[in-house]
PDB file of C-alpha atoms in Angstrom:
ATOM      1  CA  UNK Y   1      -0.247  18.238 -52.987  1.00 41.00           C
ATOM      2  CA  UNK Y   2       1.097  19.483 -56.342  1.00 44.00           C
ATOM      3  CA  UNK Y   3       2.351  16.498 -58.361  1.00 45.00           C
ATOM      4  CA  UNK Y   4       5.304  18.509 -59.643  1.00 41.00           C
ATOM      5  CA  UNK Y   5       6.493  19.144 -56.132  1.00 38.00           C
ATOM      6  CA  UNK Y   6       5.968  15.508 -55.234  1.00 39.00           C
ATOM      7  CA  UNK Y   7       8.453  14.678 -57.953  1.00 41.00           C
ATOM      8  CA  UNK Y   8      10.835  17.378 -56.745  1.00 38.00           C
ATOM      9  CA  UNK Y   9      10.621  16.218 -53.160  1.00 38.00           C
ATOM     10  CA  UNK Y  10      11.165  12.554 -54.000  1.00 39.00           C
ATOM     11  CA  UNK Y  11      14.106  13.314 -56.231  1.00 39.00           C
ATOM     12  CA  UNK Y  12      15.884  15.821 -54.020  1.00 39.00           C
ATOM     13  CA  UNK Y  13      15.065  14.279 -50.675  1.00 40.00           C
ATOM     14  CA  UNK Y  14      16.004  10.693 -51.354  1.00 41.00           C
ATOM     15  CA  UNK Y  15      16.165   9.418 -54.915  1.00 41.00           C
ATOM     16  CA  UNK Y  16      18.643   6.716 -53.958  1.00 40.00           C
ATOM     17  CA  UNK Y  17      20.927   5.816 -51.095  1.00 40.00           C
ATOM     18  CA  UNK Y  18      23.938   6.297 -53.354  1.00 39.00           C
ATOM     19  CA  UNK Y  19      23.435  10.066 -53.424  1.00 41.00           C
ATOM     20  CA  UNK Y  20      22.084  10.982 -50.011  1.00 39.00           C
ATOM     21  CA  UNK Y  21      25.434  10.746 -48.221  1.00 39.00           C
ATOM     22  CA  UNK Y  22      26.665  13.827 -50.076  1.00 39.00           C
ATOM     23  CA  UNK Y  23      23.484  15.759 -49.417  1.00 39.00           C
ATOM     24  CA  UNK Y  24      23.845  15.064 -45.717  1.00 37.00           C
ATOM     25  CA  UNK Y  25      27.420  16.210 -45.402  1.00 37.00           C
ATOM     26  CA  UNK Y  26      27.781  19.095 -47.821  1.00 36.00           C
ATOM     27  CA  UNK Y  27      25.277  21.273 -45.991  1.00 36.00           C
ATOM     28  CA  UNK Y  28      27.703  21.932 -43.166  1.00 34.00           C
ATOM     29  CA  UNK Y  29      31.227  20.560 -43.537  1.00 34.00           C
ATOM     30  CA  UNK Y  30      34.149  21.078 -45.928  1.00 35.00           C
ATOM     31  CA  UNK Y  31      32.534  22.577 -49.000  1.00 32.00           C
ATOM     32  CA  UNK Y  32      34.651  22.657 -52.145  1.00 34.00           C
ATOM     33  CA  UNK Y  33      34.741  24.951 -55.164  1.00 35.00           C
ATOM     34  CA  UNK Y  34      31.535  25.622 -57.050  1.00 46.00           C
ATOM     35  CA  UNK Y  35      31.207  23.131 -59.885  1.00 56.00           C
ATOM     36  CA  UNK Y  36      29.962  23.289 -63.450  1.00 78.00           C
ATOM     37  CA  UNK Y  37      27.600  20.451 -62.662  1.00 84.00           C
ATOM     38  CA  UNK Y  38      24.529  22.507 -63.524  1.00 87.00           C
ATOM     39  CA  UNK Y  39      25.521  22.260 -67.197  1.00 86.00           C
ATOM     40  CA  UNK Y  40      24.223  18.669 -67.260  1.00 89.00           C
ATOM     41  CA  UNK Y  41      20.635  19.983 -67.178  1.00 92.00           C
ATOM     42  CA  UNK Y  42      19.431  19.697 -70.806  1.00 92.00           C
ATOM     43  CA  UNK Y  43      17.199  22.223 -72.530  1.00 90.00           C
ATOM     44  CA  UNK Y  44      14.442  19.587 -72.496  1.00 90.00           C
ATOM     45  CA  UNK Y  45      14.257  19.662 -68.681  1.00 93.00           C
ATOM     46  CA  UNK Y  46      10.915  20.705 -67.173  1.00 92.00           C
ATOM     47  CA  UNK Y  47      12.401  21.952 -63.907  1.00 90.00           C
ATOM     48  CA  UNK Y  48      15.660  21.926 -61.954  1.00 88.00           C
ATOM     49  CA  UNK Y  49      16.891  22.610 -58.424  1.00 84.00           C
ATOM     50  CA  UNK Y  50      20.451  23.730 -57.640  1.00 86.00           C
ATOM     51  CA  UNK Y  51      22.251  24.216 -54.309  1.00 80.00           C
ATOM     52  CA  UNK Y  52      25.513  26.197 -54.542  1.00 77.00           C
ATOM     53  CA  UNK Y  53      27.561  24.869 -51.690  1.00 72.00           C
ATOM     54  CA  UNK Y  54      30.619  27.072 -52.036  1.00 72.00           C
ATOM     55  CA  UNK Y  55      28.455  30.084 -51.286  1.00 77.00           C
ATOM     56  CA  UNK Y  56      26.859  28.317 -48.319  1.00 77.00           C
ATOM     57  CA  UNK Y  57      30.269  27.589 -46.877  1.00 74.00           C
ATOM     58  CA  UNK Y  58      31.137  31.256 -46.895  1.00 78.00           C
ATOM     59  CA  UNK Y  59      27.805  32.197 -45.362  1.00 84.00           C
ATOM     60  CA  UNK Y  60      28.156  29.829 -42.390  1.00 82.00           C
ATOM     61  CA  UNK Y  61      31.913  30.149 -41.848  1.00 81.00           C
ATOM     62  CA  UNK Y  62      31.329  32.385 -38.823  1.00 83.00           C
ATOM     63  CA  UNK Y  63      28.837  30.032 -37.169  1.00 82.00           C
ATOM     64  CA  UNK Y  64      30.154  27.322 -34.862  1.00 78.00           C
ATOM     65  CA  UNK Y  65      26.955  25.407 -34.113  1.00 79.00           C
ATOM     66  CA  UNK Y  66      25.214  23.279 -36.733  1.00 77.00           C
ATOM     67  CA  UNK Y  67      21.384  23.183 -36.770  1.00 81.00           C
ATOM     68  CA  UNK Y  68      19.739  20.212 -35.066  1.00 83.00           C
ATOM     69  CA  UNK Y  69      18.609  18.816 -38.399  1.00 81.00           C
ATOM     70  CA  UNK Y  70      22.201  18.334 -39.554  1.00 77.00           C
ATOM     71  CA  UNK Y  71      22.968  16.016 -36.620  1.00 80.00           C
ATOM     72  CA  UNK Y  72      19.783  14.030 -37.262  1.00 82.00           C
ATOM     73  CA  UNK Y  73      20.591  13.700 -40.941  1.00 76.00           C
ATOM     74  CA  UNK Y  74      24.191  12.653 -40.342  1.00 74.00           C
ATOM     75  CA  UNK Y  75      23.048   9.949 -37.945  1.00 77.00           C
ATOM     76  CA  UNK Y  76      20.610   8.543 -40.505  1.00 78.00           C
ATOM     77  CA  UNK Y  77      23.080   8.663 -43.393  1.00 71.00           C
ATOM     78  CA  UNK Y  78      25.834   6.974 -41.375  1.00 70.00           C
ATOM     79  CA  UNK Y  79      23.627   3.886 -41.007  1.00 72.00           C
ATOM     80  CA  UNK Y  80      22.846   3.406 -44.713  1.00 69.00           C
ATOM     81  CA  UNK Y  81      23.822  -0.118 -45.896  1.00 67.00           C
ATOM     82  CA  UNK Y  82      25.378   1.127 -49.126  1.00 65.00           C
ATOM     83  CA  UNK Y  83      28.270   2.764 -47.275  1.00 67.00           C
ATOM     84  CA  UNK Y  84      28.893  -0.095 -44.883  1.00 66.00           C
ATOM     85  CA  UNK Y  85      32.584  -0.868 -44.887  1.00 66.00           C
ATOM     86  CA  UNK Y  86      33.618   2.463 -46.439  1.00 69.00           C
ATOM     87  CA  UNK Y  87      36.368   3.807 -44.158  1.00 68.00           C
ATOM     88  CA  UNK Y  88      37.623   6.700 -46.263  1.00 67.00           C
ATOM     89  CA  UNK Y  89      35.178   9.399 -47.438  1.00 66.00           C
ATOM     90  CA  UNK Y  90      37.159   9.674 -50.676  1.00 71.00           C
ATOM     91  CA  UNK Y  91      36.937   5.953 -51.434  1.00 72.00           C
ATOM     92  CA  UNK Y  92      33.738   6.073 -53.589  1.00 77.00           C
ATOM     93  CA  UNK Y  93      35.253   8.753 -55.847  1.00 75.00           C
ATOM     94  CA  UNK Y  94      32.218  10.987 -55.318  1.00 77.00           C
ATOM     95  CA  UNK Y  95      32.637  14.686 -54.542  1.00 71.00           C
ATOM     96  CA  UNK Y  96      30.779  14.495 -51.243  1.00 59.00           C
ATOM     97  CA  UNK Y  97      30.784  18.257 -50.837  1.00 59.00           C
ATOM     98  CA  UNK Y  98      29.971  19.185 -54.410  1.00 63.00           C
ATOM     99  CA  UNK Y  99      27.031  21.196 -55.625  1.00 76.00           C
ATOM    100  CA  UNK Y 100      23.831  19.193 -55.919  1.00 79.00           C
ATOM    101  CA  UNK Y 101      21.593  19.460 -58.979  1.00 85.00           C
ATOM    102  CA  UNK Y 102      18.198  17.800 -59.361  1.00 83.00           C
ATOM    103  CA  UNK Y 103      15.989  18.067 -62.439  1.00 89.00           C
ATOM    104  CA  UNK Y 104      12.998  16.509 -64.153  1.00 89.00           C
ATOM    105  CA  UNK Y 105      12.236  15.565 -67.749  1.00 91.00           C
ATOM    106  CA  UNK Y 106       9.360  13.798 -69.457  1.00 90.00           C
ATOM    107  CA  UNK Y 107      11.246  10.508 -69.046  1.00 90.00           C
ATOM    108  CA  UNK Y 108      11.706  10.870 -65.290  1.00 89.00           C
ATOM    109  CA  UNK Y 109      13.678  12.541 -62.512  1.00 86.00           C
ATOM    110  CA  UNK Y 110      17.423  13.019 -62.077  1.00 87.00           C
ATOM    111  CA  UNK Y 111      19.951  13.867 -59.410  1.00 82.00           C
ATOM    112  CA  UNK Y 112      23.501  14.874 -60.302  1.00 85.00           C
ATOM    113  CA  UNK Y 113      26.730  15.008 -58.307  1.00 82.00           C
ATOM    114  CA  UNK Y 114      30.360  15.549 -59.229  1.00 84.00           C
ATOM    115  CA  UNK Y 115      32.962  12.788 -59.375  1.00 84.00           C
ATOM    116  CA  UNK Y 116      36.494  13.320 -58.069  1.00 84.00           C
ATOM    117  CA  UNK Y 117      37.881  10.170 -59.677  1.00 84.00           C
ATOM    118  CA  UNK Y 118      36.275   8.026 -62.352  1.00 84.00           C
ATOM    119  CA  UNK Y 119      38.579   5.126 -61.465  1.00 84.00           C
ATOM    120  CA  UNK Y 120      37.581   5.209 -57.804  1.00 86.00           C
ATOM    121  CA  UNK Y 121      33.925   5.424 -58.703  1.00 85.00           C
ATOM    122  CA  UNK Y 122      34.243   2.453 -61.072  1.00 85.00           C
ATOM    123  CA  UNK Y 123      35.831   0.468 -58.232  1.00 84.00           C
ATOM    124  CA  UNK Y 124      33.031   1.531 -55.897  1.00 85.00           C
ATOM    125  CA  UNK Y 125      30.471   0.368 -58.478  1.00 83.00           C
ATOM    126  CA  UNK Y 126      32.229  -2.998 -58.670  1.00 85.00           C
ATOM    127  CA  UNK Y 127      32.018  -3.361 -54.901  1.00 83.00           C
ATOM    128  CA  UNK Y 128      28.297  -2.587 -55.060  1.00 84.00           C
ATOM    129  CA  UNK Y 129      27.834  -5.261 -57.754  1.00 85.00           C
ATOM    130  CA  UNK Y 130      29.540  -7.828 -55.535  1.00 85.00           C
ATOM    131  CA  UNK Y 131      27.080  -6.942 -52.789  1.00 84.00           C
ATOM    132  CA  UNK Y 132      24.157  -7.217 -55.246  1.00 84.00           C
ATOM    133  CA  UNK Y 133      23.355  -3.524 -54.880  1.00 82.00           C
ATOM    134  CA  UNK Y 134      24.049  -2.771 -58.552  1.00 84.00           C
ATOM    135  CA  UNK Y 135      23.939  -4.856 -61.730  1.00 83.00           C
ATOM    136  CA  UNK Y 136      25.117  -4.724 -65.318  1.00 79.00           C
ATOM    137  CA  UNK Y 137      27.243  -1.992 -66.813  1.00 83.00           C
ATOM    138  CA  UNK Y 138      27.228  -0.678 -70.385  1.00 80.00           C
ATOM    139  CA  UNK Y 139      29.724   1.697 -71.978  1.00 86.00           C
ATOM    140  CA  UNK Y 140      27.876   3.895 -74.498  1.00 88.00           C
ATOM    141  CA  UNK Y 141      30.915   5.992 -75.332  1.00 87.00           C
ATOM    142  CA  UNK Y 142      29.477   9.313 -74.199  1.00 87.00           C
ATOM    143  CA  UNK Y 143      28.653   7.764 -70.822  1.00 89.00           C
ATOM    144  CA  UNK Y 144      28.743   4.541 -68.816  1.00 90.00           C
ATOM    145  CA  UNK Y 145      25.636   3.352 -67.013  1.00 88.00           C
ATOM    146  CA  UNK Y 146      24.420   0.549 -64.750  1.00 86.00           C
ATOM    147  CA  UNK Y 147      21.123  -0.480 -63.182  1.00 87.00           C
ATOM    148  CA  UNK Y 148      19.954  -0.874 -59.615  1.00 84.00           C
ATOM    149  CA  UNK Y 149      18.616  -4.393 -58.830  1.00 79.00           C
ATOM    150  CA  UNK Y 150      15.043  -3.151 -58.488  1.00 71.00           C
ATOM    151  CA  UNK Y 151      15.111  -2.053 -62.113  1.00 65.00           C
ATOM    152  CA  UNK Y 152      13.553   1.243 -61.101  1.00 77.00           C
ATOM    153  CA  UNK Y 153      16.661   3.447 -61.192  1.00 84.00           C
ATOM    154  CA  UNK Y 154      19.888   3.814 -63.173  1.00 88.00           C
ATOM    155  CA  UNK Y 155      23.248   5.486 -62.620  1.00 89.00           C
ATOM    156  CA  UNK Y 156      25.463   6.974 -65.335  1.00 90.00           C
ATOM    157  CA  UNK Y 157      28.667   8.987 -65.339  1.00 87.00           C
ATOM    158  CA  UNK Y 158      31.108  10.741 -67.642  1.00 85.00           C
ATOM    159  CA  UNK Y 159      33.355  13.797 -67.518  1.00 79.00           C
ATOM    160  CA  UNK Y 160      33.233  14.079 -63.714  1.00 83.00           C
ATOM    161  CA  UNK Y 161      29.419  14.077 -63.644  1.00 86.00           C
ATOM    162  CA  UNK Y 162      27.409  11.366 -61.862  1.00 88.00           C
ATOM    163  CA  UNK Y 163      23.702  11.241 -62.734  1.00 89.00           C
ATOM    164  CA  UNK Y 164      21.033   9.082 -61.101  1.00 86.00           C
ATOM    165  CA  UNK Y 165      17.861   8.542 -63.146  1.00 88.00           C
ATOM    166  CA  UNK Y 166      14.481   7.296 -61.939  1.00 86.00           C
ATOM    167  CA  UNK Y 167      11.949   6.707 -64.774  1.00 87.00           C
ATOM    168  CA  UNK Y 168       8.483   8.186 -64.461  1.00 83.00           C
ATOM    169  CA  UNK Y 169       7.000   4.847 -65.472  1.00 78.00           C
ATOM    170  CA  UNK Y 170       7.933   2.012 -63.098  1.00 71.00           C
ATOM    171  CA  UNK Y 171       7.737  -0.536 -65.925  1.00 71.00           C
ATOM    172  CA  UNK Y 172      10.212   1.318 -68.153  1.00 71.00           C
ATOM    173  CA  UNK Y 173      13.292  -0.588 -69.302  1.00 78.00           C
ATOM    174  CA  UNK Y 174      16.838   0.345 -70.269  1.00 81.00           C
ATOM    175  CA  UNK Y 175      15.680   1.842 -73.591  1.00 86.00           C
ATOM    176  CA  UNK Y 176      14.036   4.691 -71.676  1.00 88.00           C
ATOM    177  CA  UNK Y 177      17.148   5.116 -69.534  1.00 89.00           C
ATOM    178  CA  UNK Y 178      19.380   5.368 -72.603  1.00 90.00           C
ATOM    179  CA  UNK Y 179      17.032   7.871 -74.246  1.00 92.00           C
ATOM    180  CA  UNK Y 180      17.211  10.020 -71.121  1.00 92.00           C
ATOM    181  CA  UNK Y 181      20.990   9.755 -70.692  1.00 93.00           C
ATOM    182  CA  UNK Y 182      21.497  10.558 -74.384  1.00 92.00           C
ATOM    183  CA  UNK Y 183      19.953  13.967 -73.692  1.00 91.00           C
ATOM    184  CA  UNK Y 184      21.929  14.566 -70.514  1.00 91.00           C
ATOM    185  CA  UNK Y 185      25.254  13.520 -72.061  1.00 89.00           C
ATOM    186  CA  UNK Y 186      24.541  14.994 -75.498  1.00 84.00           C
ATOM    187  CA  UNK Y 187      27.265  15.430 -78.126  1.00 74.00           C
ATOM    188  CA  UNK Y 188      26.378  19.109 -78.462  1.00 68.00           C
ATOM    189  CA  UNK Y 189      25.704  21.460 -75.577  1.00 71.00           C
ATOM    190  CA  UNK Y 190      22.019  22.323 -75.267  1.00 76.00           C
ATOM    191  CA  UNK Y 191      21.538  23.168 -71.601  1.00 83.00           C
ATOM    192  CA  UNK Y 192      18.796  24.961 -69.737  1.00 86.00           C
ATOM    193  CA  UNK Y 193      21.455  27.422 -68.560  1.00 84.00           C
ATOM    194  CA  UNK Y 194      21.241  29.104 -71.965  1.00 84.00           C
ATOM    195  CA  UNK Y 195      17.720  30.269 -71.097  1.00 86.00           C
ATOM    196  CA  UNK Y 196      17.671  34.003 -70.134  1.00 88.00           C
ATOM    197  CA  UNK Y 197      14.934  33.332 -67.555  1.00 88.00           C
ATOM    198  CA  UNK Y 198      17.218  30.825 -65.842  1.00 89.00           C
ATOM    199  CA  UNK Y 199      20.179  33.171 -65.949  1.00 87.00           C
ATOM    200  CA  UNK Y 200      18.066  35.856 -64.268  1.00 88.00           C
ATOM    201  CA  UNK Y 201      17.570  33.599 -61.244  1.00 90.00           C
ATOM    202  CA  UNK Y 202      21.321  33.599 -60.614  1.00 88.00           C
ATOM    203  CA  UNK Y 203      21.613  37.373 -60.339  1.00 86.00           C
ATOM    204  CA  UNK Y 204      23.009  38.289 -56.961  1.00 83.00           C
ATOM    205  CA  UNK Y 205      24.615  34.827 -56.506  1.00 85.00           C
ATOM    206  CA  UNK Y 206      21.844  33.059 -54.544  1.00 89.00           C
ATOM    207  CA  UNK Y 207      22.719  29.812 -52.801  1.00 87.00           C
ATOM    208  CA  UNK Y 208      19.587  27.954 -53.900  1.00 86.00           C
ATOM    209  CA  UNK Y 209      17.825  28.159 -57.273  1.00 88.00           C
ATOM    210  CA  UNK Y 210      14.651  26.446 -58.462  1.00 87.00           C
ATOM    211  CA  UNK Y 211      13.430  26.888 -62.034  1.00 90.00           C
ATOM    212  CA  UNK Y 212      10.176  25.651 -63.531  1.00 88.00           C
ATOM    213  CA  UNK Y 213       9.066  25.741 -67.170  1.00 89.00           C
ATOM    214  CA  UNK Y 214       5.376  25.623 -66.207  1.00 86.00           C
ATOM    215  CA  UNK Y 215       3.214  26.424 -63.147  1.00 79.00           C
ATOM    216  CA  UNK Y 216       2.398  22.733 -62.768  1.00 79.00           C
ATOM    217  CA  UNK Y 217       5.984  22.105 -61.654  1.00 81.00           C
ATOM    218  CA  UNK Y 218       6.092  24.940 -59.131  1.00 78.00           C
ATOM    219  CA  UNK Y 219       7.093  28.595 -58.843  1.00 82.00           C
ATOM    220  CA  UNK Y 220      10.561  29.598 -60.067  1.00 88.00           C
ATOM    221  CA  UNK Y 221      12.565  31.206 -57.289  1.00 88.00           C
ATOM    222  CA  UNK Y 222      15.967  31.843 -55.770  1.00 90.00           C
ATOM    223  CA  UNK Y 223      16.998  31.853 -52.107  1.00 90.00           C
ATOM    224  CA  UNK Y 224      19.797  34.109 -50.925  1.00 92.00           C
ATOM    225  CA  UNK Y 225      21.464  33.288 -47.591  1.00 91.00           C
ATOM    226  CA  UNK Y 226      23.147  36.035 -45.535  1.00 91.00           C
ATOM    227  CA  UNK Y 227      26.493  35.695 -43.778  1.00 89.00           C
ATOM    228  CA  UNK Y 228      25.827  34.088 -40.411  1.00 87.00           C
ATOM    229  CA  UNK Y 229      27.677  34.201 -37.096  1.00 85.00           C
ATOM    230  CA  UNK Y 230      26.703  33.057 -33.622  1.00 83.00           C
ATOM    231  CA  UNK Y 231      25.942  36.551 -32.361  1.00 85.00           C
ATOM    232  CA  UNK Y 232      23.676  37.617 -35.228  1.00 83.00           C
ATOM    233  CA  UNK Y 233      22.083  34.264 -36.108  1.00 82.00           C
ATOM    234  CA  UNK Y 234      18.667  35.276 -34.759  1.00 85.00           C
ATOM    235  CA  UNK Y 235      18.546  38.246 -37.141  1.00 87.00           C
ATOM    236  CA  UNK Y 236      20.144  36.696 -40.225  1.00 90.00           C
ATOM    237  CA  UNK Y 237      17.243  36.137 -42.625  1.00 93.00           C
ATOM    238  CA  UNK Y 238      17.172  34.447 -46.022  1.00 92.00           C
ATOM    239  CA  UNK Y 239      15.739  36.353 -48.982  1.00 92.00           C
ATOM    240  CA  UNK Y 240      13.331  34.754 -51.442  1.00 90.00           C
ATOM    241  CA  UNK Y 241      13.037  36.160 -54.978  1.00 88.00           C
ATOM    242  CA  UNK Y 242      10.462  35.229 -57.633  1.00 87.00           C
ATOM    243  CA  UNK Y 243      11.555  36.950 -60.904  1.00 83.00           C
ATOM    244  CA  UNK Y 244       8.692  35.534 -62.980  1.00 74.00           C
ATOM    245  CA  UNK Y 245       5.925  36.034 -60.441  1.00 78.00           C
ATOM    246  CA  UNK Y 246       3.097  38.399 -61.370  1.00 75.00           C
ATOM    247  CA  UNK Y 247       0.689  40.062 -58.965  1.00 72.00           C
ATOM    248  CA  UNK Y 248       0.987  41.399 -55.428  1.00 72.00           C
ATOM    249  CA  UNK Y 249       0.061  38.293 -53.458  1.00 77.00           C
ATOM    250  CA  UNK Y 250       2.970  37.419 -51.135  1.00 79.00           C
ATOM    251  CA  UNK Y 251       4.519  33.954 -51.194  1.00 82.00           C
ATOM    252  CA  UNK Y 252       5.170  32.150 -47.916  1.00 82.00           C
ATOM    253  CA  UNK Y 253       8.787  31.148 -47.193  1.00 85.00           C
ATOM    254  CA  UNK Y 254       7.313  27.807 -46.128  1.00 84.00           C
ATOM    255  CA  UNK Y 255       5.724  27.079 -49.511  1.00 78.00           C
ATOM    256  CA  UNK Y 256       8.292  24.480 -50.571  1.00 72.00           C
ATOM    257  CA  UNK Y 257       8.304  22.942 -47.096  1.00 80.00           C
ATOM    258  CA  UNK Y 258       4.535  22.563 -47.162  1.00 77.00           C
ATOM    259  CA  UNK Y 259       4.594  21.083 -50.660  1.00 69.00           C
ATOM    260  CA  UNK Y 260       6.861  18.225 -49.618  1.00 71.00           C
ATOM    261  CA  UNK Y 261       4.602  17.458 -46.661  1.00 76.00           C
ATOM    262  CA  UNK Y 262       6.962  18.223 -43.782  1.00 81.00           C
ATOM    263  CA  UNK Y 263       5.014  19.101 -40.578  1.00 84.00           C
ATOM    264  CA  UNK Y 264       6.749  22.395 -39.815  1.00 85.00           C
ATOM    265  CA  UNK Y 265       5.345  24.655 -37.103  1.00 85.00           C
ATOM    266  CA  UNK Y 266       4.604  28.065 -38.566  1.00 85.00           C
ATOM    267  CA  UNK Y 267       5.392  30.063 -35.428  1.00 85.00           C
ATOM    268  CA  UNK Y 268       8.773  28.363 -35.041  1.00 87.00           C
ATOM    269  CA  UNK Y 269       9.867  28.880 -38.658  1.00 89.00           C
ATOM    270  CA  UNK Y 270       8.920  32.456 -39.566  1.00 91.00           C
ATOM    271  CA  UNK Y 271       8.395  35.633 -37.588  1.00 90.00           C
ATOM    272  CA  UNK Y 272       5.511  38.105 -37.707  1.00 89.00           C
ATOM    273  CA  UNK Y 273       7.057  39.798 -40.730  1.00 89.00           C
ATOM    274  CA  UNK Y 274       7.077  36.542 -42.707  1.00 89.00           C
ATOM    275  CA  UNK Y 275      10.857  36.142 -42.430  1.00 92.00           C
ATOM    276  CA  UNK Y 276      12.926  32.977 -41.989  1.00 92.00           C
ATOM    277  CA  UNK Y 277      16.421  32.847 -40.499  1.00 93.00           C
ATOM    278  CA  UNK Y 278      19.293  31.170 -42.323  1.00 91.00           C
ATOM    279  CA  UNK Y 279      19.717  28.569 -39.572  1.00 90.00           C
ATOM    280  CA  UNK Y 280      16.008  27.739 -39.723  1.00 91.00           C
ATOM    281  CA  UNK Y 281      16.147  27.330 -43.507  1.00 89.00           C
ATOM    282  CA  UNK Y 282      19.163  25.019 -43.260  1.00 86.00           C
ATOM    283  CA  UNK Y 283      17.573  23.098 -40.385  1.00 86.00           C
ATOM    284  CA  UNK Y 284      14.377  22.514 -42.375  1.00 86.00           C
ATOM    285  CA  UNK Y 285      16.309  21.316 -45.431  1.00 79.00           C
ATOM    286  CA  UNK Y 286      18.179  18.792 -43.305  1.00 79.00           C
ATOM    287  CA  UNK Y 287      15.110  17.550 -41.432  1.00 83.00           C
ATOM    288  CA  UNK Y 288      13.141  17.040 -44.639  1.00 77.00           C
ATOM    289  CA  UNK Y 289      16.065  15.097 -46.103  1.00 72.00           C
ATOM    290  CA  UNK Y 290      16.259  12.992 -42.956  1.00 77.00           C
ATOM    291  CA  UNK Y 291      12.528  12.230 -43.104  1.00 76.00           C
ATOM    292  CA  UNK Y 292      12.600  11.233 -46.774  1.00 68.00           C
ATOM    293  CA  UNK Y 293      15.671   9.064 -46.364  1.00 67.00           C
ATOM    294  CA  UNK Y 294      14.124   7.183 -43.447  1.00 70.00           C
ATOM    295  CA  UNK Y 295      10.912   6.688 -45.423  1.00 62.00           C
ATOM    296  CA  UNK Y 296      12.613   5.037 -48.387  1.00 51.00           C
ATOM    297  CA  UNK Y 297      15.036   3.071 -46.187  1.00 53.00           C
ATOM    298  CA  UNK Y 298      12.203   1.153 -44.499  1.00 53.00           C
TER     299      UNK Y 298
END
């Protein structure tokens, strides 16, 4: 399996229990306005993955039945220890239905979410420290960060952006974390969004965008979901676009699924014309998330 996609899969599908609750819920319920979260991706990023949830909400507004994978994912997320005792979804101060952005740099992998209230999130962090699920806490001015007890991941936030960082090297210390966060929360704006190749991926307002700076990290692409209702669900197909791809060899809609190692059945996911329905695409996303979360929760 491509190492770049291993990194993508691990980051997106379950970097830390703190972030997976939002990924589980935003796919189906109560999406909010599209955020500017993608601006946290620095120009030094090697790849990034972005899900635009406001657009997904509009696409599925006419569909009354959630894919099976959503129910599986919600069941798994509801049992995570980190949210034990949380009665109000707004209590952590995390925008549970915000866009989700994941990206990789030389220092490691990142996952970003929006914050609705810095004060609430600070209180949530304090509750995690009392339960020994988080330690430390340093205010660097441009951002505040803390460390997970394992020492293998860090969380930082500022200006409504929450960023989880997992170093590439398991023996890295806080110096590496600060070097990485300094780039993410830079004094001057140098984001990957200024790249014309990245901007081209957003043409047509696709719901999902993946950008790679090199073939080793995967094939840049965008995924456009159609509007879906119960009557036309079987004929509502997603469209894959590969602006930078050269040559006439077709790309399978299951390429990303195969890269992350999910055992999808070909005949149940695409038809004879190599097409995938919107419900199938959403179902696969949820089931892969569920699998990865259960793997790391063991």
